mmCIF file of C-alpha atoms and ligand atoms in Angstrom:
data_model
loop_
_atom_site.group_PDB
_atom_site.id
_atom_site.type_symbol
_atom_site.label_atom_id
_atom_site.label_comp_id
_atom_site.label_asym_id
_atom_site.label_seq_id
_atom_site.Cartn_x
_atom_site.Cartn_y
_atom_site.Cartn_z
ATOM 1 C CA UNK A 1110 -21.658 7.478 12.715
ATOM 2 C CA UNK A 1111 -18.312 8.937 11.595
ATOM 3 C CA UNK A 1112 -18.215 8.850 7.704
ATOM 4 C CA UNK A 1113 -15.304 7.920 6.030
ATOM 5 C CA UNK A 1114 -13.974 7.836 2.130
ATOM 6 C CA UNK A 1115 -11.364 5.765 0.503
ATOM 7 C CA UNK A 1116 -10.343 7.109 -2.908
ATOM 8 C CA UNK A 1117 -8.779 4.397 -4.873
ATOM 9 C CA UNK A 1118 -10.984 1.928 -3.587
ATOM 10 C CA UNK A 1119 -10.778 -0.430 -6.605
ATOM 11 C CA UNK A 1120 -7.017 -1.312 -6.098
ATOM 12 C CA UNK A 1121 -5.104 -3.905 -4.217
ATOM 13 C CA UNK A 1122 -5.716 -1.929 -0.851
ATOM 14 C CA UNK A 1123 -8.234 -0.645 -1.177
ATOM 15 C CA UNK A 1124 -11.036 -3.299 -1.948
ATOM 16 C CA UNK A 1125 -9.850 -4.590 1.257
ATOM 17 C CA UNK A 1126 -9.811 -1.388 3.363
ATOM 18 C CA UNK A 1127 -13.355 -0.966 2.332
ATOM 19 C CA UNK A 1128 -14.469 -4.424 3.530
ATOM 20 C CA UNK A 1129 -12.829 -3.752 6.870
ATOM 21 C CA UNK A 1130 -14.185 -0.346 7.716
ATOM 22 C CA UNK A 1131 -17.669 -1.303 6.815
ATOM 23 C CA UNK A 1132 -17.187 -4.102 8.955
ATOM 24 C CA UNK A 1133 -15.856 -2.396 12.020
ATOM 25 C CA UNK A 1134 -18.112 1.128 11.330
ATOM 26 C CA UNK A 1135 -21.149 -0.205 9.221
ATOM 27 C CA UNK A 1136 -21.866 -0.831 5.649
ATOM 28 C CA UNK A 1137 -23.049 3.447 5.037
ATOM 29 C CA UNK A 1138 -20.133 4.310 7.662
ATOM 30 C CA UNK A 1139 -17.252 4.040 4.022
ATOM 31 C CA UNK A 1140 -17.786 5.863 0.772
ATOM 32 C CA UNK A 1141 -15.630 3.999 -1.448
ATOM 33 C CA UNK A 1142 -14.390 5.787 -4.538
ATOM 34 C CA UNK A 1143 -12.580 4.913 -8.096
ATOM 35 C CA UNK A 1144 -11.855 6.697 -10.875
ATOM 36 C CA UNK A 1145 -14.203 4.172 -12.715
ATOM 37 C CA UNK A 1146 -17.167 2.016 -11.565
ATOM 38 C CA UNK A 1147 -16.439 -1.537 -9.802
ATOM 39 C CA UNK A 1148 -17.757 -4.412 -12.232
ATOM 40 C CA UNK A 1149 -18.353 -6.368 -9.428
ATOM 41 C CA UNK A 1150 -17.850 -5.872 -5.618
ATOM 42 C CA UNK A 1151 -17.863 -2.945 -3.998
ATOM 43 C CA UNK A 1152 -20.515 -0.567 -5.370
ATOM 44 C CA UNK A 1153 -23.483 -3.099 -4.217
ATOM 45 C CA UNK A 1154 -22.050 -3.487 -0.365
ATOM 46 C CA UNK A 1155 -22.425 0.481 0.086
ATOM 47 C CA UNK A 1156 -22.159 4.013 -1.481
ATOM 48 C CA UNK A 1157 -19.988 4.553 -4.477
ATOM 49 C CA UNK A 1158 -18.647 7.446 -6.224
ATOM 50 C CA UNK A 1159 -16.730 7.705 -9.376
ATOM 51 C CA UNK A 1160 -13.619 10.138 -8.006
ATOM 52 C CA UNK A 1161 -10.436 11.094 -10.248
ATOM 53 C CA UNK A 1162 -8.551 12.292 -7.142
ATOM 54 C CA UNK A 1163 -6.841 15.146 -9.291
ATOM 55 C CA UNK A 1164 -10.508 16.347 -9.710
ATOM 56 C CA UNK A 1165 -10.851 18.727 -6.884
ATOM 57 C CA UNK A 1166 -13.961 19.950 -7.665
ATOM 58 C CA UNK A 1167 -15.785 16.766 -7.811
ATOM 59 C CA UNK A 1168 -13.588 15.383 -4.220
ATOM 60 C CA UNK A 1169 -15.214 18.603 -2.127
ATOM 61 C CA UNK A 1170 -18.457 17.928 -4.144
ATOM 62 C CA UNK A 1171 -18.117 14.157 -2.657
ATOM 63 C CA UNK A 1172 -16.950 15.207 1.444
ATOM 64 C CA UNK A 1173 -20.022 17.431 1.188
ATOM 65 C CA UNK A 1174 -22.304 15.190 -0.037
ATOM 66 C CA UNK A 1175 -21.554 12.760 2.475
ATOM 67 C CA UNK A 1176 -20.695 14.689 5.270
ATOM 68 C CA UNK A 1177 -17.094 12.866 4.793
ATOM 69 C CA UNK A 1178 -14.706 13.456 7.713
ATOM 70 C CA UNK A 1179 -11.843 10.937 7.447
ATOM 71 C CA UNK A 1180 -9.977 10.570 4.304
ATOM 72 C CA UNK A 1181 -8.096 7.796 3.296
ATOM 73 C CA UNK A 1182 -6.129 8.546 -0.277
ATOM 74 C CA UNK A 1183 -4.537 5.054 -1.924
ATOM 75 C CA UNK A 1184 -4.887 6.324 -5.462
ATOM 76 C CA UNK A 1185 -1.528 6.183 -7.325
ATOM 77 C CA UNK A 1186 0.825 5.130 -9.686
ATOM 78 C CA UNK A 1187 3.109 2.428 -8.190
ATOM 79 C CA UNK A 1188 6.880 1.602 -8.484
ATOM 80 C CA UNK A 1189 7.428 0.026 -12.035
ATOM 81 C CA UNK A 1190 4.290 1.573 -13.872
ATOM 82 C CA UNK A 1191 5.405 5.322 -12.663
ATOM 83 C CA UNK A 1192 9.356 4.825 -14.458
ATOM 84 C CA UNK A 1193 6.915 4.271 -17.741
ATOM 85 C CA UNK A 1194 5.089 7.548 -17.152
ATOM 86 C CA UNK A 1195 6.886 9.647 -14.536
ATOM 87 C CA UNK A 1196 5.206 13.335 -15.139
ATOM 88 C CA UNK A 1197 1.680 11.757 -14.764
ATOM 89 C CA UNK A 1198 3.052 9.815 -11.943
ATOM 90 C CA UNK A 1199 4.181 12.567 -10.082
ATOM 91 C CA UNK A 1200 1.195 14.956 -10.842
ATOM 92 C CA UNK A 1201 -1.379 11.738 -9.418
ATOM 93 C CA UNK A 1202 0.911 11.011 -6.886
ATOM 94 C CA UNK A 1203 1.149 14.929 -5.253
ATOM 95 C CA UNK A 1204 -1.822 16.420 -6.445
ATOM 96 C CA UNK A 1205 -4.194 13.855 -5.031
ATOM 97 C CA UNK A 1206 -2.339 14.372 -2.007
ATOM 98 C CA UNK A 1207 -2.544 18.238 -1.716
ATOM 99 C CA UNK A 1208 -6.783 18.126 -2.742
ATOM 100 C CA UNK A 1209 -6.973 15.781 0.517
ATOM 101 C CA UNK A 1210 -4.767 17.726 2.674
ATOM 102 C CA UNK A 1211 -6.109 21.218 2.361
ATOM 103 C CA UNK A 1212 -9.512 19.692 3.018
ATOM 104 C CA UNK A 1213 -7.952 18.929 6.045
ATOM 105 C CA UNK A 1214 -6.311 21.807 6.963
ATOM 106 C CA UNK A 1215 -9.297 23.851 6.489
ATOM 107 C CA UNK A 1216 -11.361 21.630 8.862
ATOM 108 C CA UNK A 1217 -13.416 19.989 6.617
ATOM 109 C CA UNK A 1218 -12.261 16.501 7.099
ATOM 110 C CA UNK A 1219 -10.572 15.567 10.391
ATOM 111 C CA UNK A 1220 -8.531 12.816 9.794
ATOM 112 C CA UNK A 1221 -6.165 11.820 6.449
ATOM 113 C CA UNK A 1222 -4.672 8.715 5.893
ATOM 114 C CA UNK A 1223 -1.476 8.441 3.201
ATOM 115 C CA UNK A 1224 0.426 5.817 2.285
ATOM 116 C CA UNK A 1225 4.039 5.850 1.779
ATOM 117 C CA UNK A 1226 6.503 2.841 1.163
ATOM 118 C CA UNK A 1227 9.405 1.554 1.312
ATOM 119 C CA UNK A 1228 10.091 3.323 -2.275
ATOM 120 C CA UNK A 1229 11.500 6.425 -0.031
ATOM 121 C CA UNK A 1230 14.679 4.459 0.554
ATOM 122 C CA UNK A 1231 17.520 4.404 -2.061
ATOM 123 C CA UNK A 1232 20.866 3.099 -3.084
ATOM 124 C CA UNK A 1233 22.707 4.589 -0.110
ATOM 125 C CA UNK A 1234 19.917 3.723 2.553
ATOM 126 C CA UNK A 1235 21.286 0.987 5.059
ATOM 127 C CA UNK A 1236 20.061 -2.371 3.372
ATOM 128 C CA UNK A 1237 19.506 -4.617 6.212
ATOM 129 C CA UNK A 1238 16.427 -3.730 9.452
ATOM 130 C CA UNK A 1239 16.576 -0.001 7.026
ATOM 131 C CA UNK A 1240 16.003 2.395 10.733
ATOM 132 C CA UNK A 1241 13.139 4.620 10.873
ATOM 133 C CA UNK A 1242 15.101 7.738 10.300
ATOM 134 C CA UNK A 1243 18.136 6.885 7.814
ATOM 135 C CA UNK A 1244 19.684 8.065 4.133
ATOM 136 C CA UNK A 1245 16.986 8.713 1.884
ATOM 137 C CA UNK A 1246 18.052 9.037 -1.538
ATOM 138 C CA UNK A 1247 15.189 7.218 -3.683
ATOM 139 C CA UNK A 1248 16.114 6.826 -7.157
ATOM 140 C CA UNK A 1249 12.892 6.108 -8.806
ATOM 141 C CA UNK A 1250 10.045 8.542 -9.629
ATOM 142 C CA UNK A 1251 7.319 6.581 -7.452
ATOM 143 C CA UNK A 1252 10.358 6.674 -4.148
ATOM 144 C CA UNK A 1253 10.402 10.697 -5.311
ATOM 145 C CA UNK A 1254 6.936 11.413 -5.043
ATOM 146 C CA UNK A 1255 6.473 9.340 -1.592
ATOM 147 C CA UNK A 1256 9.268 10.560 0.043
ATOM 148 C CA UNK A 1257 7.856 14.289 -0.594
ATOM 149 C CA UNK A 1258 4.785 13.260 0.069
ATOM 150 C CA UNK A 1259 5.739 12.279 3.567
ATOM 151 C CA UNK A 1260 7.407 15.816 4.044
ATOM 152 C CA UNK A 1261 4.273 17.571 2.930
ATOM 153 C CA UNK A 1262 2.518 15.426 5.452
ATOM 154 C CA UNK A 1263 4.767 16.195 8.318
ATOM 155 C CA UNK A 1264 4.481 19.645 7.119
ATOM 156 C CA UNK A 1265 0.490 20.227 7.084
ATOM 157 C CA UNK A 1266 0.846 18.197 10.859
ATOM 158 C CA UNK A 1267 2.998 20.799 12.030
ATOM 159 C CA UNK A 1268 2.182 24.509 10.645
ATOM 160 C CA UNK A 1269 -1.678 23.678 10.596
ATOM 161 C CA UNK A 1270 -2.369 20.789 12.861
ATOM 162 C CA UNK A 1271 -3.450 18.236 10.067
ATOM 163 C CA UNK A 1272 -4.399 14.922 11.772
ATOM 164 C CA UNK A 1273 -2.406 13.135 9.158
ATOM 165 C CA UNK A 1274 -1.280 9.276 9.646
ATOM 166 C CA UNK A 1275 0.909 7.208 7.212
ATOM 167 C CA UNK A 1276 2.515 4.249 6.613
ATOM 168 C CA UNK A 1277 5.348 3.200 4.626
ATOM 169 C CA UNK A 1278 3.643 -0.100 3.384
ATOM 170 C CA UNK A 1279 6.353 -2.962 2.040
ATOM 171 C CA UNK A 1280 5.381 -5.117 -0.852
ATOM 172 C CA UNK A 1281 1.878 -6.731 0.003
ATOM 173 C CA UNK A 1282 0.284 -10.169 -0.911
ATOM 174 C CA UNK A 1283 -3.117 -10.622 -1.123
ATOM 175 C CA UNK A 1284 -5.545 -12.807 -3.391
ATOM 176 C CA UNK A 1285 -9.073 -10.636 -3.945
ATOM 177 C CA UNK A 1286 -7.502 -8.308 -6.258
ATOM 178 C CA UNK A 1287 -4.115 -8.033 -7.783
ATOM 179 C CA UNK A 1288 -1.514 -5.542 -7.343
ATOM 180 C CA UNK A 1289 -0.964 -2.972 -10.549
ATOM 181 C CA UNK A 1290 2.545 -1.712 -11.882
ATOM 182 C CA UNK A 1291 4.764 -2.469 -8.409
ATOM 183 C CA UNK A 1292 8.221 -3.942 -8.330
ATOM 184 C CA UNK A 1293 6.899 -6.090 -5.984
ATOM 185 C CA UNK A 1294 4.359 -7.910 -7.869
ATOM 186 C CA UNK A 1295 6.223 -10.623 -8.505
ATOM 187 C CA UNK A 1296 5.269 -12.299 -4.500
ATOM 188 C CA UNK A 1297 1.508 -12.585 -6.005
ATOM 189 C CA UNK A 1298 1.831 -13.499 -9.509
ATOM 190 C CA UNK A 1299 4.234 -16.345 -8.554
ATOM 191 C CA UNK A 1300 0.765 -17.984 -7.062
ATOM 192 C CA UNK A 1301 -1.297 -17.759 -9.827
ATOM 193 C CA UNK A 1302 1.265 -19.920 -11.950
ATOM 194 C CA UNK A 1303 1.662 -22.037 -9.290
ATOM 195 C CA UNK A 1304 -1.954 -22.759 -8.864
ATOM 196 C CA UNK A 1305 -2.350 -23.396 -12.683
ATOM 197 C CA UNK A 1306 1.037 -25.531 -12.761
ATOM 198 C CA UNK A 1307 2.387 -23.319 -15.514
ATOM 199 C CA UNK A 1308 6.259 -22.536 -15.033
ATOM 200 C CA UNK A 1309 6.603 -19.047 -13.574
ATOM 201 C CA UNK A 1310 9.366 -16.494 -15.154
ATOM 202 C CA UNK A 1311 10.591 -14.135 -12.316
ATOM 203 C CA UNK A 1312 11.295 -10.433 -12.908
ATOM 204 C CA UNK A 1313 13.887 -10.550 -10.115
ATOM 205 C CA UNK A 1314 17.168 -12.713 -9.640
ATOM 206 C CA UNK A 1315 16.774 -15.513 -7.317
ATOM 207 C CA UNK A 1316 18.813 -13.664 -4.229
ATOM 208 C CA UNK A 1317 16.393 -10.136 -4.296
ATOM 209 C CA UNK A 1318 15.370 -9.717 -0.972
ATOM 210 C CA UNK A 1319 12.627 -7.396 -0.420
ATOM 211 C CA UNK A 1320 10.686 -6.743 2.523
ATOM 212 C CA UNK A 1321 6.590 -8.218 2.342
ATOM 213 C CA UNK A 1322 3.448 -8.421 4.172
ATOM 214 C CA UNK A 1323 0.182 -10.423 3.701
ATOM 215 C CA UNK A 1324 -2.401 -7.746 3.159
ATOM 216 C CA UNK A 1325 -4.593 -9.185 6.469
ATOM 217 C CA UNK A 1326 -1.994 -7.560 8.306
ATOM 218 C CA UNK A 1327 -1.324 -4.645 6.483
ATOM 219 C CA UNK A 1328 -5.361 -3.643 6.689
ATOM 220 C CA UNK A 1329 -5.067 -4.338 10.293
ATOM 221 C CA UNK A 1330 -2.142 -1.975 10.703
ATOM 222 C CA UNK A 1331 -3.720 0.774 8.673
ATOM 223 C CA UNK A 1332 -7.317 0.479 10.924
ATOM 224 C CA UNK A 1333 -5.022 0.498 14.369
ATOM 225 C CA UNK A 1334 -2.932 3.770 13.142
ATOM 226 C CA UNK A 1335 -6.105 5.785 12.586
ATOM 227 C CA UNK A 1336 -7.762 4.514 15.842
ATOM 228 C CA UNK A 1337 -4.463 4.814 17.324
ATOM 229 C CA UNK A 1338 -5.048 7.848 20.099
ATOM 230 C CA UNK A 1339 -3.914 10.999 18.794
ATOM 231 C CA UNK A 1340 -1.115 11.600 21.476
ATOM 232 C CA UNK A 1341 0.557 8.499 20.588
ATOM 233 C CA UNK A 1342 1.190 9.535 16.904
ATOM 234 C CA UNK A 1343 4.477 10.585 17.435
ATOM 235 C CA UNK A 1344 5.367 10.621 13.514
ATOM 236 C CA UNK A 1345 3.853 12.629 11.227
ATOM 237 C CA UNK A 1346 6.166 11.637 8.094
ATOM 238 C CA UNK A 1347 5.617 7.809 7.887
ATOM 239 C CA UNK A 1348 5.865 4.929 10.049
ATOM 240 C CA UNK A 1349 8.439 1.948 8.825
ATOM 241 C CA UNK A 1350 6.344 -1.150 8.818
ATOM 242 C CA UNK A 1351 7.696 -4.794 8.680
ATOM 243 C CA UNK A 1352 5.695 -7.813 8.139
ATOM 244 C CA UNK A 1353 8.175 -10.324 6.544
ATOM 245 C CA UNK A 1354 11.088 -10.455 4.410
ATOM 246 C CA UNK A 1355 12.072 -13.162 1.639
ATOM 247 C CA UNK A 1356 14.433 -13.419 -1.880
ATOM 248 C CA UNK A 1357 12.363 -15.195 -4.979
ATOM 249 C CA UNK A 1358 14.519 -18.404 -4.445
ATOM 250 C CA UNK A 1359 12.985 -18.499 -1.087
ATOM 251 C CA UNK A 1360 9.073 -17.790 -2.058
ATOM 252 C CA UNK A 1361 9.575 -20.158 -4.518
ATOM 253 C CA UNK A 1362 10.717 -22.464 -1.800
ATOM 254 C CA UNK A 1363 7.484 -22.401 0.113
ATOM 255 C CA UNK A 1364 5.409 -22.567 -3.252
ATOM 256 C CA UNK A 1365 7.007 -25.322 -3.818
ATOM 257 C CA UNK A 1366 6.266 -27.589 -0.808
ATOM 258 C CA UNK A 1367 2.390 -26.801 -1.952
ATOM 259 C CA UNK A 1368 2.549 -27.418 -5.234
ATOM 260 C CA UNK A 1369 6.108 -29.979 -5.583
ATOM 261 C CA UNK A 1370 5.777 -29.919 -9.696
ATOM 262 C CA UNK A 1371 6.248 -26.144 -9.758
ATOM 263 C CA UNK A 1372 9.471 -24.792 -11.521
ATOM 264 C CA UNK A 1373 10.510 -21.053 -11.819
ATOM 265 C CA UNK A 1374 13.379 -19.237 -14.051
ATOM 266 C CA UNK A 1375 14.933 -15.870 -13.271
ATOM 267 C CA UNK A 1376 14.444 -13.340 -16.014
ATOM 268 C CA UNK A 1377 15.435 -9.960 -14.518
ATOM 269 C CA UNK A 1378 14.320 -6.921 -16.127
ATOM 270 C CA UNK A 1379 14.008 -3.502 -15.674
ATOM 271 C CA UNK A 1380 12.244 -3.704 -12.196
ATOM 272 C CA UNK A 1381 15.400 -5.402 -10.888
ATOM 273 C CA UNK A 1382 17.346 -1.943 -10.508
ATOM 274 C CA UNK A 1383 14.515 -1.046 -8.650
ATOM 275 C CA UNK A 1384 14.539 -3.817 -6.102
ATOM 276 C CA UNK A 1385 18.321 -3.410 -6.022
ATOM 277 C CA UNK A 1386 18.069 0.422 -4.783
ATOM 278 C CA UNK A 1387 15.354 -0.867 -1.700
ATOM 279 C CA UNK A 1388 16.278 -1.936 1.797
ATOM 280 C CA UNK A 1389 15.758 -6.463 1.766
ATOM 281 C CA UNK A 1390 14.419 -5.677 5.611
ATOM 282 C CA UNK A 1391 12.784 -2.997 7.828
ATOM 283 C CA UNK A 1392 13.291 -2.070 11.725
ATOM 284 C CA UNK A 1393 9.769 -0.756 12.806
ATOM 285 C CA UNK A 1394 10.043 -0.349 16.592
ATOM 286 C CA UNK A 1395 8.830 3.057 16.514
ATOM 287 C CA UNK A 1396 5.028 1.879 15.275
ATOM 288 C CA UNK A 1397 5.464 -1.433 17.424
ATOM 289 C CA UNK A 1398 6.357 1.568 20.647
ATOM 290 C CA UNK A 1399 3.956 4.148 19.609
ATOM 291 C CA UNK A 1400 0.650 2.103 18.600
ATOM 292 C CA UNK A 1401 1.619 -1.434 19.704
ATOM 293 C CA UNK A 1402 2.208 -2.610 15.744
ATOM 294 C CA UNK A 1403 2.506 -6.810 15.639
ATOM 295 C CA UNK A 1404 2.738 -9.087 12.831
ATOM 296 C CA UNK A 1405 0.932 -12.264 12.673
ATOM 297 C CA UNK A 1406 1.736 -13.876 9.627
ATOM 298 C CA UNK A 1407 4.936 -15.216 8.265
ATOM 299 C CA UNK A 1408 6.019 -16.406 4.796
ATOM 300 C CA UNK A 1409 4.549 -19.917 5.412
ATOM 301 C CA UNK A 1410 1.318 -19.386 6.693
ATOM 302 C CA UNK A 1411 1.095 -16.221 3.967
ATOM 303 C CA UNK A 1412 2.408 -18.896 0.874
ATOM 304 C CA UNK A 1413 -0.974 -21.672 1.876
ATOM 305 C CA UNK A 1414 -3.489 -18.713 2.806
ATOM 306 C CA UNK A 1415 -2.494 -17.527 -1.099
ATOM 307 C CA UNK A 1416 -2.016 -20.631 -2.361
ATOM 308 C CA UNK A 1417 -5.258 -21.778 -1.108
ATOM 309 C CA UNK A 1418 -7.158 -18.949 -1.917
ATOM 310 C CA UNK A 1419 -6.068 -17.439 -5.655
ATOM 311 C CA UNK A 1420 -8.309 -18.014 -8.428
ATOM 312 C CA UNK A 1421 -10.772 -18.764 -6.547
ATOM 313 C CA UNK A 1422 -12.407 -15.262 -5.586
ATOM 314 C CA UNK A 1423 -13.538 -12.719 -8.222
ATOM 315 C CA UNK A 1424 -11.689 -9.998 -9.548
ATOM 316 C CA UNK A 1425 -12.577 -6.057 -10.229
HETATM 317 C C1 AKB B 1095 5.699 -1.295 -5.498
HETATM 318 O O1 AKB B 1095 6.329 -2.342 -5.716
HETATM 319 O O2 AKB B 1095 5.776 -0.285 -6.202
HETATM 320 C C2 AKB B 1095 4.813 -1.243 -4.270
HETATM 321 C C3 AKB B 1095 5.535 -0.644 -3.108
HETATM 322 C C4 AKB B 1095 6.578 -1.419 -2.419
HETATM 323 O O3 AKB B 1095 5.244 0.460 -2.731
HETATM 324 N N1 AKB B 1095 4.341 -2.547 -3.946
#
């Protein structure tokens, strides 16, 4: 049984990722690791271990343990929490990452998973289906840190043959466990008002298009890249991944048509710079050529799976 750990396991990702894998490999087949015990969840379904990924001592102590051979590494600061603390967020952010890839490059663990986002883009990327390989300026801290990240990837894959795979996730939706300190947050929160009828204030103007995906894809393009066959990993950076694209106005739109009392007011703040300097959409043919990447869902079934479905499942 190949063993596998996900560090970060308590986040919006990550308590997903761990269902998956244990469902596809077996409930002992994924460590999952936080920097703090689960209150609820994940510990009782399979092993835990408490992991602060900047710990490296304590990460080898873990791979040993259990005999850990793929790695995947979602601990991190995201987009609007990182501009609060940006020296923390960039040690997290690259230090995590270097523990996990020198594991790998010394053939302890055989496979790494990173993710990246759309963060690595900036104010003079193209705006509109943002190409694989393009300007990449970031502006932000978090976009700094994932766009070196993605060099240091493509790096330890070429001088040392790291089997390293990554993804340049967009926003993501998802009701089990909410997102913490992104720019995109807004798409989820914008459900929980809705399903308690309260008005919703939006951190972004009405016309903000950003580019989205429900997290049921997003999991299933994560498990498909690492099971993808080596040989048809032709990037070693990051792959661009779209899933869907919408502005507030139009979110609110399809909210709206589930819940018709709902009401929402703009109230841009500091995150909105941020959404200004990303691409609104994403061209990902190289991940649909490479390792046959598909969507499924689209901003209507998304808005009644997580309309249906917040407040209704527990949170970590
Ligand atoms: C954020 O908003 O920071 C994240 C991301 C797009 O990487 N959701």
């Amino acid at each position: 049984m190949k063993k596998i750990l996900v560090i970060g396991a308590g986040g919006q990702i990550g308590s997903e990722l761990v269902v998956e894998l244990r469902k596809r490999f077996g409930a002992d087949s994924t460590v999952a690791s936080d920097i703090r015990e689960p209150q609820s969840g994940l510990s009782g379904e399979g092993p835990f271990e408490v992991l602060d990924v900047m710990d490296n001592e304590r990460l080898k102590e873990i791979v040993a343990k259990h005999e850990i051979k793929e790695v995947y590494l979602l601990a991190a600061l995201l987009s609007a929490t990182a501009e609060k603390n940006p020296e923390f967020a960039w040690k997290l952010n690259m230090e995590g990452l270097f523990n996990v890839l020198n594991l790998a490059k010394e053939g302890v663990i055989k496979k790494v998973f990173w993710p990246s986002s759309i963060a690595v883009f900036g104010p003079t990327t193209p705006k509109k289906d943002t190409p694989q390989l393009t300007i990449m300026e970031p502006s932000t801290v978090y976009g700094i840190s994932k766009l070196a990240g993605e060099r240091w990837c493509e790096y330890y894959a070429n001088q040392y043959g790291v089997d390293v795979r990554s993804i340049r996730y967009p926003g993501l939706l998802s009701y089990t466990t909410l997102p913490g300190g992104g720019t995109t947050d807004y798409a989820v929160d914008i459900f929980y008002s809705a399903k308690k009828n309260e008005p919703f204030s939006c951190f972004l103007k009405e016309d903000t298009a950003l580019p989205m995906m429900y997290m049921a894809d997003a999991i299933r393009a994560t498990v498909d890249l690492m099971e993808a066959p080596d040989d048809s990993i032709k990037i070693r950076s990051s792959y661009n991944l779209a899933g869907i694209s919408f502005t507030p106005k139009e979110i609110y739109e399809a909210v709206k048509k589930l819940n018709p009392d709902f009401t929402i007011e703009y109230n841009p703040d500091f995150r909105q710079q941020i959404a200004d300097s990303w691409p609104g959409s994403i061209d990902d043919s190289a991940a649909q050529t490479d390792w046959g990447w598909n969507p499924e869902y689209d901003l209507e079934s998304t808005a009644k799976i997580m309309f249906d479905n917040v407040l209704t499942e527990v949170h970590d």
